mmCIF file of C-alpha atoms in Angstrom:
data_model
loop_
_atom_site.group_PDB
_atom_site.id
_atom_site.type_symbol
_atom_site.label_atom_id
_atom_site.label_comp_id
_atom_site.label_asym_id
_atom_site.label_seq_id
_atom_site.Cartn_x
_atom_site.Cartn_y
_atom_site.Cartn_z
ATOM 1 C CA MET U 232 33.411 6.238 -96.004
ATOM 2 C CA ALA U 233 32.746 9.946 -95.655
ATOM 3 C CA ALA U 234 29.119 9.453 -96.687
ATOM 4 C CA LEU U 235 28.733 6.605 -94.166
ATOM 5 C CA ALA U 236 30.194 8.720 -91.377
ATOM 6 C CA ALA U 237 27.869 11.605 -92.201
ATOM 7 C CA GLN U 238 24.879 9.242 -92.149
ATOM 8 C CA ILE U 239 25.885 7.915 -88.713
ATOM 9 C CA LEU U 240 26.298 11.421 -87.307
ATOM 10 C CA ARG U 241 22.840 12.384 -88.580
ATOM 11 C CA ARG U 242 21.223 9.406 -86.775
ATOM 12 C CA GLY U 243 22.798 10.348 -83.427
ATOM 13 C CA PRO U 244 24.864 8.246 -80.961
ATOM 14 C CA VAL U 245 24.428 4.497 -81.146
ATOM 15 C CA ARG U 246 23.080 2.906 -77.927
ATOM 16 C CA SER U 247 25.250 -0.047 -77.069
ATOM 17 C CA SER U 248 24.762 -2.830 -74.532
ATOM 18 C CA ALA U 249 28.399 -2.736 -73.564
ATOM 19 C CA PRO U 250 27.939 -0.721 -70.354
ATOM 20 C CA LEU U 251 25.165 -3.081 -69.183
ATOM 21 C CA ALA U 252 27.245 -6.078 -70.087
ATOM 22 C CA SER U 253 30.276 -4.641 -68.349
ATOM 23 C CA THR U 254 28.126 -3.962 -65.231
ATOM 24 C CA SER U 255 26.733 -7.471 -65.184
ATOM 25 C CA GLY U 256 30.167 -8.865 -65.739
ATOM 26 C CA SER U 257 31.599 -6.950 -62.815
ATOM 27 C CA TRP U 258 28.625 -8.095 -60.680
ATOM 28 C CA ASP U 259 29.285 -11.738 -61.572
ATOM 29 C CA ARG U 260 32.978 -11.315 -60.944
ATOM 30 C CA MET U 261 32.150 -9.938 -57.480
ATOM 31 C CA LEU U 262 29.922 -12.914 -56.823
ATOM 32 C CA GLY U 263 32.621 -15.315 -57.997
ATOM 33 C CA SER U 264 30.447 -17.024 -60.632
ATOM 34 C CA ALA U 265 29.926 -17.025 -64.334
ATOM 35 C CA PRO U 266 28.585 -13.855 -65.966
ATOM 36 C CA SER U 267 24.818 -13.697 -66.073
ATOM 37 C CA SER U 268 22.477 -11.857 -68.372
ATOM 38 C CA PRO U 269 21.121 -8.405 -67.466
ATOM 39 C CA ALA U 270 17.597 -9.844 -67.177
ATOM 40 C CA ALA U 271 18.696 -12.174 -64.420
ATOM 41 C CA MET U 272 19.813 -9.173 -62.385
ATOM 42 C CA LEU U 273 16.275 -7.805 -62.328
ATOM 43 C CA VAL U 274 14.810 -10.879 -60.618
ATOM 44 C CA CYS U 275 13.354 -10.040 -57.184
ATOM 45 C CA PRO U 276 15.626 -11.155 -54.352
ATOM 46 C CA CYS U 277 12.655 -12.592 -52.530
ATOM 47 C CA GLY U 278 12.315 -15.326 -55.093
ATOM 48 C CA GLY U 279 15.520 -17.153 -54.229
ATOM 49 C CA SER U 280 18.025 -15.300 -56.380
ATOM 50 C CA GLY U 281 20.003 -12.156 -56.027
ATOM 51 C CA PRO U 282 22.543 -11.100 -53.398
ATOM 52 C CA GLU U 283 20.620 -12.548 -50.412
ATOM 53 C CA ALA U 284 20.479 -15.980 -52.025
ATOM 54 C CA ARG U 285 24.187 -15.807 -52.787
ATOM 55 C CA GLY U 286 25.140 -15.165 -49.138
ATOM 56 C CA TRP U 287 25.336 -11.382 -49.075
ATOM 57 C CA SER U 288 24.397 -9.974 -45.703
ATOM 58 C CA TRP U 289 24.400 -6.310 -46.704
ATOM 59 C CA TRP U 290 21.054 -6.793 -48.425
ATOM 60 C CA ARG U 291 19.433 -6.786 -44.966
ATOM 61 C CA CYS U 292 20.096 -3.090 -44.560
ATOM 62 C CA PHE U 293 17.391 -2.463 -47.196
ATOM 63 C CA ARG U 294 14.872 -4.347 -45.019
ATOM 64 C CA GLN U 295 15.272 -2.100 -41.953
ATOM 65 C CA PRO U 296 12.236 0.022 -40.980
ATOM 66 C CA VAL U 297 11.957 3.373 -42.691
ATOM 67 C CA ARG U 298 10.981 6.167 -40.293
ATOM 68 C CA CYS U 299 8.169 8.457 -41.425
ATOM 69 C CA GLY U 300 7.373 10.759 -38.542
ATOM 70 C CA SER U 301 6.257 8.593 -35.621
ATOM 71 C CA THR U 302 5.382 5.499 -37.774
ATOM 72 C CA ALA U 303 7.798 2.808 -38.927
ATOM 73 C CA VAL U 304 7.344 1.251 -42.417
ATOM 74 C CA ARG U 305 8.874 -2.236 -42.637
ATOM 75 C CA LEU U 306 9.435 -4.579 -45.589
ATOM 76 C CA ASP U 307 8.616 -8.223 -44.720
ATOM 77 C CA THR U 308 9.832 -10.975 -47.025
ATOM 78 C CA ASP U 309 8.475 -14.016 -45.169
ATOM 79 C CA GLY U 310 6.990 -16.807 -47.291
ATOM 80 C CA GLY U 311 8.649 -15.691 -50.508
ATOM 81 C CA PHE U 312 6.476 -12.558 -50.887
ATOM 82 C CA ALA U 313 7.356 -8.916 -50.372
ATOM 83 C CA ARG U 314 4.979 -6.978 -48.119
ATOM 84 C CA PHE U 315 5.083 -3.538 -46.554
ATOM 85 C CA ALA U 316 4.063 -3.390 -42.881
ATOM 86 C CA VAL U 317 3.408 -0.360 -40.670
ATOM 87 C CA GLY U 318 4.482 -0.411 -37.019
ATOM 88 C CA HIS U 319 6.882 -2.455 -34.948
ATOM 89 C CA SER U 320 7.290 -6.195 -34.981
ATOM 90 C CA GLU U 321 6.530 -8.345 -31.903
ATOM 91 C CA GLY U 322 10.224 -8.715 -31.111
ATOM 92 C CA ALA U 323 10.713 -4.962 -31.210
ATOM 93 C CA LYS U 324 7.698 -4.458 -28.931
ATOM 94 C CA GLN U 325 9.040 -6.958 -26.381
ATOM 95 C CA LYS U 326 12.434 -5.276 -26.488
ATOM 96 C CA ALA U 327 10.831 -1.852 -25.965
ATOM 97 C CA GLY U 328 8.856 -3.243 -23.008
ATOM 98 C CA ARG U 329 12.040 -4.574 -21.429
ATOM 99 C CA MET U 330 13.723 -1.219 -21.938
ATOM 100 C CA GLN U 331 10.856 0.622 -20.206
ATOM 101 C CA GLN U 332 11.157 -1.454 -17.018
ATOM 102 C CA PRO U 333 12.702 0.470 -14.112
ATOM 103 C CA PRO U 334 16.257 -0.508 -13.291
ATOM 104 C CA LYS U 335 16.722 -2.849 -10.360
ATOM 105 C CA LYS U 336 17.998 -1.357 -7.135
ATOM 106 C CA LYS U 337 21.541 -2.191 -6.341
ATOM 107 C CA LYS U 338 21.836 -4.401 -3.280
ATOM 108 C CA MET U 339 23.647 -2.855 -0.373
ATOM 109 C CA SER U 340 26.375 -4.838 1.272
ATOM 110 C CA ARG U 341 26.123 -5.768 4.923
ATOM 111 C CA LYS U 342 28.899 -3.343 5.838
ATOM 112 C CA ALA U 343 27.116 -0.480 4.049
ATOM 113 C CA LYS U 344 23.871 -1.230 5.928
ATOM 114 C CA VAL U 345 25.706 -1.284 9.267
ATOM 115 C CA ASN U 346 27.397 2.031 8.473
ATOM 116 C CA GLN U 347 24.059 3.583 7.518
ATOM 117 C CA LEU U 348 22.466 2.436 10.795
ATOM 118 C CA LYS U 349 25.424 3.805 12.758
ATOM 119 C CA TRP U 350 25.017 7.153 11.014
ATOM 120 C CA TYR U 351 21.281 7.278 11.870
ATOM 121 C CA ARG U 352 21.959 6.356 15.496
ATOM 122 C CA LEU U 353 24.678 8.997 15.816
ATOM 123 C CA LYS U 354 22.343 11.613 14.352
ATOM 124 C CA ALA U 355 19.560 10.659 16.804
ATOM 125 C CA LYS U 356 22.010 10.670 19.711
ATOM 126 C CA LYS U 357 23.099 14.210 18.875
ATOM 127 C CA LYS U 358 19.487 15.390 18.863
ATOM 128 C CA MET U 359 18.700 13.638 22.145
ATOM 129 C CA LYS U 360 21.732 15.199 23.863
ATOM 130 C CA SER U 361 21.250 18.640 22.370
ATOM 131 C CA PRO U 362 21.526 21.505 24.897
ATOM 132 C CA ASN U 363 18.455 23.130 23.322
ATOM 133 C CA PRO U 364 15.245 21.701 24.878
ATOM 134 C CA GLU U 365 13.190 22.566 21.772
ATOM 135 C CA VAL U 366 15.388 20.311 19.578
ATOM 136 C CA ARG U 367 14.925 17.395 21.981
ATOM 137 C CA ILE U 368 11.148 17.851 22.189
ATOM 138 C CA ARG U 369 10.771 18.173 18.404
ATOM 139 C CA TYR U 370 12.820 15.006 17.815
ATOM 140 C CA LYS U 371 10.629 13.013 20.229
ATOM 141 C CA LEU U 372 7.490 14.459 18.637
ATOM 142 C CA GLU U 373 8.552 13.514 15.096
ATOM 143 C CA LYS U 374 9.455 10.008 16.213
ATOM 144 C CA ALA U 375 6.096 9.562 17.983
ATOM 145 C CA LYS U 376 4.162 10.784 14.930
ATOM 146 C CA ARG U 377 6.019 8.340 12.682
ATOM 147 C CA LYS U 378 5.107 5.527 15.073
ATOM 148 C CA GLU U 379 1.472 6.640 15.107
ATOM 149 C CA GLU U 380 1.278 6.488 11.293
ATOM 150 C CA TRP U 381 2.887 3.041 11.312
ATOM 151 C CA LEU U 382 0.373 1.748 13.889
ATOM 152 C CA ILE U 383 -2.579 3.084 11.884
ATOM 153 C CA GLU U 384 -1.285 1.257 8.798
ATOM 154 C CA LYS U 385 -0.940 -1.929 10.827
ATOM 155 C CA LEU U 386 -4.477 -1.689 12.204
ATOM 156 C CA ARG U 387 -5.946 -1.348 8.698
ATOM 157 C CA LYS U 388 -4.925 -4.963 8.020
ATOM 158 C CA TYR U 389 -7.224 -6.168 10.815
ATOM 159 C CA GLU U 390 -10.352 -4.482 9.455
ATOM 160 C CA VAL U 391 -12.740 -7.286 8.458
ATOM 161 C CA PRO U 392 -15.238 -6.343 5.714
ATOM 162 C CA ARG U 393 -18.829 -7.080 6.706
ATOM 163 C CA THR U 394 -20.620 -9.539 4.444
ATOM 164 C CA PRO U 395 -24.202 -8.707 3.399
ATOM 165 C CA GLU U 396 -26.485 -10.683 5.681
ATOM 166 C CA PRO U 397 -30.249 -11.296 5.550
ATOM 167 C CA VAL U 398 -32.357 -8.947 7.621
ATOM 168 C CA HIS U 399 -32.829 -10.363 11.118
ATOM 169 C CA ASP U 400 -36.296 -9.923 12.584
ATOM 170 C CA PRO U 401 -35.950 -9.909 16.402
ATOM 171 C CA GLU U 402 -38.672 -11.546 18.420
ATOM 172 C CA ILE U 403 -41.093 -9.306 20.308
ATOM 173 C CA LEU U 404 -41.176 -10.161 24.018
ATOM 174 C CA THR U 405 -43.701 -8.993 26.568
ATOM 175 C CA GLU U 406 -42.728 -7.398 29.864
ATOM 176 C CA GLU U 407 -43.550 -10.574 31.783
ATOM 177 C CA GLU U 408 -41.326 -12.678 29.510
ATOM 178 C CA LYS U 409 -38.464 -10.192 29.803
ATOM 179 C CA PHE U 410 -38.765 -10.191 33.613
ATOM 180 C CA TYR U 411 -38.790 -13.986 33.743
ATOM 181 C CA LEU U 412 -35.764 -14.308 31.418
ATOM 182 C CA LYS U 413 -33.898 -11.636 33.374
ATOM 183 C CA ARG U 414 -34.385 -13.460 36.702
ATOM 184 C CA THR U 415 -33.460 -16.776 35.057
ATOM 185 C CA GLY U 416 -30.256 -15.337 33.586
ATOM 186 C CA GLU U 417 -29.249 -13.815 36.927
ATOM 187 C CA LYS U 418 -29.722 -17.068 38.810
ATOM 188 C CA LYS U 419 -27.824 -19.289 36.382
ATOM 189 C CA LYS U 420 -24.039 -19.449 36.518
ATOM 190 C CA ASN U 421 -23.219 -20.024 32.849
ATOM 191 C CA TYR U 422 -21.346 -17.081 31.327
ATOM 192 C CA VAL U 423 -19.029 -16.123 28.443
ATOM 193 C CA PRO U 424 -16.062 -13.815 29.154
ATOM 194 C CA VAL U 425 -15.090 -10.956 26.827
ATOM 195 C CA GLY U 426 -11.553 -9.931 27.717
ATOM 196 C CA ARG U 427 -8.919 -7.717 26.182
ATOM 197 C CA ARG U 428 -9.304 -9.320 22.746
ATOM 198 C CA GLY U 429 -12.849 -7.961 22.466
ATOM 199 C CA VAL U 430 -15.473 -9.615 20.274
ATOM 200 C CA PHE U 431 -14.072 -12.316 17.980
ATOM 201 C CA GLY U 432 -15.232 -15.649 16.584
ATOM 202 C CA GLY U 433 -14.578 -17.627 19.764
ATOM 203 C CA VAL U 434 -17.004 -15.506 21.819
ATOM 204 C CA VAL U 435 -19.891 -16.171 19.425
ATOM 205 C CA LEU U 436 -19.002 -19.875 19.327
ATOM 206 C CA ASN U 437 -19.170 -20.122 23.127
ATOM 207 C CA MET U 438 -22.544 -18.377 23.155
ATOM 208 C CA HIS U 439 -24.005 -20.947 20.744
ATOM 209 C CA LEU U 440 -22.549 -23.793 22.828
ATOM 210 C CA HIS U 441 -24.249 -22.405 25.964
ATOM 211 C CA TRP U 442 -27.529 -21.943 24.093
ATOM 212 C CA LYS U 443 -27.531 -25.648 23.314
ATOM 213 C CA LYS U 444 -28.746 -26.395 26.884
ATOM 214 C CA HIS U 445 -29.738 -22.967 28.272
ATOM 215 C CA GLU U 446 -32.116 -20.289 27.064
ATOM 216 C CA THR U 447 -30.020 -17.420 28.398
ATOM 217 C CA VAL U 448 -26.326 -16.682 28.739
ATOM 218 C CA LYS U 449 -24.407 -13.956 30.553
ATOM 219 C CA VAL U 450 -21.590 -12.103 28.730
ATOM 220 C CA VAL U 451 -19.118 -10.571 31.195
ATOM 221 C CA CYS U 452 -17.005 -7.736 29.706
ATOM 222 C CA LYS U 453 -13.764 -7.170 31.666
ATOM 223 C CA PRO U 454 -11.774 -4.985 31.168
ATOM 224 C CA CYS U 455 -14.240 -2.608 29.586
ATOM 225 C CA GLN U 456 -14.043 1.136 29.023
ATOM 226 C CA PRO U 457 -17.040 3.349 29.901
ATOM 227 C CA GLY U 458 -19.723 2.951 27.249
ATOM 228 C CA GLN U 459 -17.940 0.116 25.447
ATOM 229 C CA VAL U 460 -20.383 -2.493 26.816
ATOM 230 C CA TYR U 461 -23.136 -1.103 24.565
ATOM 231 C CA GLU U 462 -20.889 -1.513 21.494
ATOM 232 C CA TYR U 463 -20.213 -5.126 22.510
ATOM 233 C CA ALA U 464 -23.955 -5.747 22.940
ATOM 234 C CA GLU U 465 -24.734 -4.383 19.470
ATOM 235 C CA GLU U 466 -21.930 -6.378 17.820
ATOM 236 C CA LEU U 467 -22.884 -9.653 19.551
ATOM 237 C CA THR U 468 -26.543 -9.159 18.627
ATOM 238 C CA ARG U 469 -25.566 -8.834 14.956
ATOM 239 C CA LEU U 470 -23.269 -11.872 14.994
ATOM 240 C CA SER U 471 -25.256 -14.291 17.189
ATOM 241 C CA LYS U 472 -28.812 -13.207 16.218
ATOM 242 C CA GLY U 473 -29.727 -13.220 19.917
ATOM 243 C CA THR U 474 -31.802 -10.741 21.918
ATOM 244 C CA VAL U 475 -30.446 -8.462 24.648
ATOM 245 C CA ILE U 476 -32.532 -8.830 27.818
ATOM 246 C CA ASP U 477 -30.598 -6.573 30.204
ATOM 247 C CA ILE U 478 -27.285 -4.727 30.626
ATOM 248 C CA LYS U 479 -26.016 -4.627 34.214
ATOM 249 C CA PRO U 480 -23.951 -1.789 35.760
ATOM 250 C CA ASP U 481 -21.064 -4.216 36.280
ATOM 251 C CA ASN U 482 -20.695 -4.577 32.450
ATOM 252 C CA THR U 483 -22.680 -7.829 32.229
ATOM 253 C CA ILE U 484 -25.047 -8.490 29.307
ATOM 254 C CA ILE U 485 -27.844 -11.097 29.439
ATOM 255 C CA PHE U 486 -28.678 -12.609 26.025
ATOM 256 C CA TYR U 487 -31.721 -14.690 25.085
ATOM 257 C CA ARG U 488 -31.392 -17.206 22.237
ATOM 258 C CA GLY U 489 -34.977 -16.881 20.948
ATOM 259 C CA LYS U 490 -38.117 -19.019 20.859
ATOM 260 C CA ASN U 491 -37.390 -20.671 17.500
ATOM 261 C CA TYR U 492 -33.658 -21.057 17.988
ATOM 262 C CA VAL U 493 -31.802 -23.414 15.648
ATOM 263 C CA GLN U 494 -28.089 -23.973 16.139
ATOM 264 C CA PRO U 495 -26.230 -22.904 12.943
ATOM 265 C CA LYS U 496 -23.850 -25.253 11.156
ATOM 266 C CA VAL U 497 -21.025 -22.660 11.300
ATOM 267 C CA MET U 498 -21.166 -21.274 14.828
ATOM 268 C CA SER U 499 -18.122 -18.990 14.393
ATOM 269 C CA PRO U 500 -18.998 -16.254 11.834
ATOM 270 C CA PRO U 501 -16.545 -15.904 8.910
ATOM 271 C CA ASP U 502 -16.378 -12.098 9.161
ATOM 272 C CA THR U 503 -14.652 -12.163 12.564
ATOM 273 C CA LEU U 504 -11.023 -12.310 13.663
ATOM 274 C CA SER U 505 -9.303 -15.354 15.064
ATOM 275 C CA LYS U 506 -8.068 -15.492 18.655
ATOM 276 C CA GLN U 507 -4.445 -14.721 17.719
ATOM 277 C CA LYS U 508 -5.291 -11.860 15.363
ATOM 278 C CA ALA U 509 -7.669 -10.345 17.923
ATOM 279 C CA LEU U 510 -4.824 -10.274 20.463
ATOM 280 C CA GLU U 511 -2.477 -8.639 17.935
ATOM 281 C CA LYS U 512 -5.103 -6.016 17.143
ATOM 282 C CA TYR U 513 -5.550 -5.287 20.868
ATOM 283 C CA ARG U 514 -1.812 -4.759 21.315
ATOM 284 C CA TYR U 515 -1.628 -2.367 18.373
ATOM 285 C CA GLU U 516 -4.660 -0.450 19.681
ATOM 286 C CA GLN U 517 -3.084 -0.126 23.135
ATOM 287 C CA SER U 518 0.170 1.089 21.612
ATOM 288 C CA LEU U 519 -1.705 3.602 19.443
ATOM 289 C CA GLU U 520 -3.621 4.930 22.458
ATOM 290 C CA HIS U 521 -0.447 5.432 24.506
ATOM 291 C CA THR U 522 1.367 7.011 21.544
ATOM 292 C CA SER U 523 -1.476 9.491 21.019
ATOM 293 C CA GLN U 524 -1.360 10.462 24.697
ATOM 294 C CA PHE U 525 2.424 10.892 24.498
ATOM 295 C CA ILE U 526 2.055 13.137 21.412
ATOM 296 C CA GLU U 527 -0.443 15.356 23.246
ATOM 297 C CA LYS U 528 1.949 15.608 26.187
ATOM 298 C CA LEU U 529 4.899 16.588 23.958
ATOM 299 C CA GLU U 530 2.835 19.179 22.071
ATOM 300 C CA LYS U 531 1.850 20.751 25.382
ATOM 301 C CA GLU U 532 5.495 20.780 26.546
ATOM 302 C CA LEU U 533 6.594 22.439 23.297
ATOM 303 C CA GLU U 534 3.875 25.059 23.589
ATOM 304 C CA ASP U 535 4.822 25.818 27.210
ATOM 305 C CA TYR U 536 8.498 26.104 26.296
ATOM 306 C CA GLN U 537 7.751 28.527 23.455
ATOM 307 C CA LYS U 538 5.607 30.634 25.811
ATOM 308 C CA HIS U 539 8.435 30.654 28.367
ATOM 309 C CA VAL U 540 10.973 31.784 25.743
ATOM 310 C CA ALA U 541 8.660 34.544 24.507
ATOM 311 C CA LEU U 542 8.064 35.750 28.100
ATOM 312 C CA PHE U 543 11.804 35.736 28.843
ATOM 313 C CA LYS U 544 12.510 37.784 25.709
ATOM 314 C CA ASN U 545 9.843 40.321 26.671
ATOM 315 C CA ARG U 546 11.379 40.678 30.148
ATOM 316 C CA GLU U 547 14.850 41.169 28.675
ATOM 317 C CA GLY U 548 13.498 43.845 26.356
ATOM 318 C CA ALA U 549 11.758 45.630 29.252
ATOM 319 C CA THR U 550 14.916 45.567 31.430
ATOM 320 C CA SER U 551 17.071 46.921 28.600
ATOM 321 C CA VAL U 552 14.594 49.781 28.015
ATOM 322 C CA ASP U 553 14.606 50.617 31.777
ATOM 323 C CA GLU U 554 18.420 50.692 31.830
ATOM 324 C CA GLU U 555 18.527 53.036 28.849
ATOM 325 C CA THR U 556 16.043 55.419 30.498
ATOM 326 C CA ASN U 557 18.072 55.411 33.734
ATOM 327 C CA VAL U 558 21.270 56.244 31.825
ATOM 328 C CA ASP U 559 19.526 59.096 29.991
ATOM 329 C CA ASP U 560 18.221 60.515 33.288
ATOM 330 C CA SER U 561 21.705 60.442 34.819
ATOM 331 C CA TYR U 562 23.173 62.312 31.843
ATOM 332 C CA SER U 563 20.429 64.912 32.000
ATOM 333 C CA GLU U 564 21.157 65.598 35.681
#
């Protein structure tokens, strides 16, 4: 026995499979099944065995992305194969996109809106009834400038982009022809009015309807600002392809249709405003003109008030200096 023990000690410790067996046994006891061999424990879980196949949910924690700097490494096990993927999945990208959206504004209740309006009105009332004239003038000036900006934004919506048109070659008329057409246009009574709406599609349509039976047509511009009749003549020449024969001092334009005139299929050009929109544009332009005049008036009032205050301060300073000199003279006597 002593010789056998010495031989065993010389060979070193004996490697036994008991620890592995005890580990596999404890694993099977945890799973609630019969003990399995150690080789079965080494089967990849993606193949249908292992803790995931037995209903264990903690195995998923090993499939979470591993962060390496700014890149995510993910283990995909779809289709029974294990693959490493770099980056975020589509679901994660959609979730990140939803997180980046700005939060929705909280809706104000009706009572809160009414209270806010009351506060603004009270603030404006205090400025309007301020004893200081400069505060009142500045409040009116700020309000007028805000209105001017709003009107300019509104007028931008009525700007119609010009479509590229073929080059129009106007007919060359002799002096005799011009004189004859001028006398003919003056004698005839057919005319097209251009009122406060200005030039819009309906004006050009009426011109083409008159040219169906007449060579010339008169365009009467009322009301018309000084020099605006020439702008109307240029715009109507571009839209109707007619020829201007004469412009009268009473803001009347005589148009000639041309020798080879053919009535177009679409008599109202597409790059013009409708009758309703032309009226809306006119109202905004009138409001903008009056607002600009009111702003100039307020700026002049503010400038005059500041000059008056500066002059009053200079007079007060001069009177105080005179009083001091008089007191000094009395003490010296």
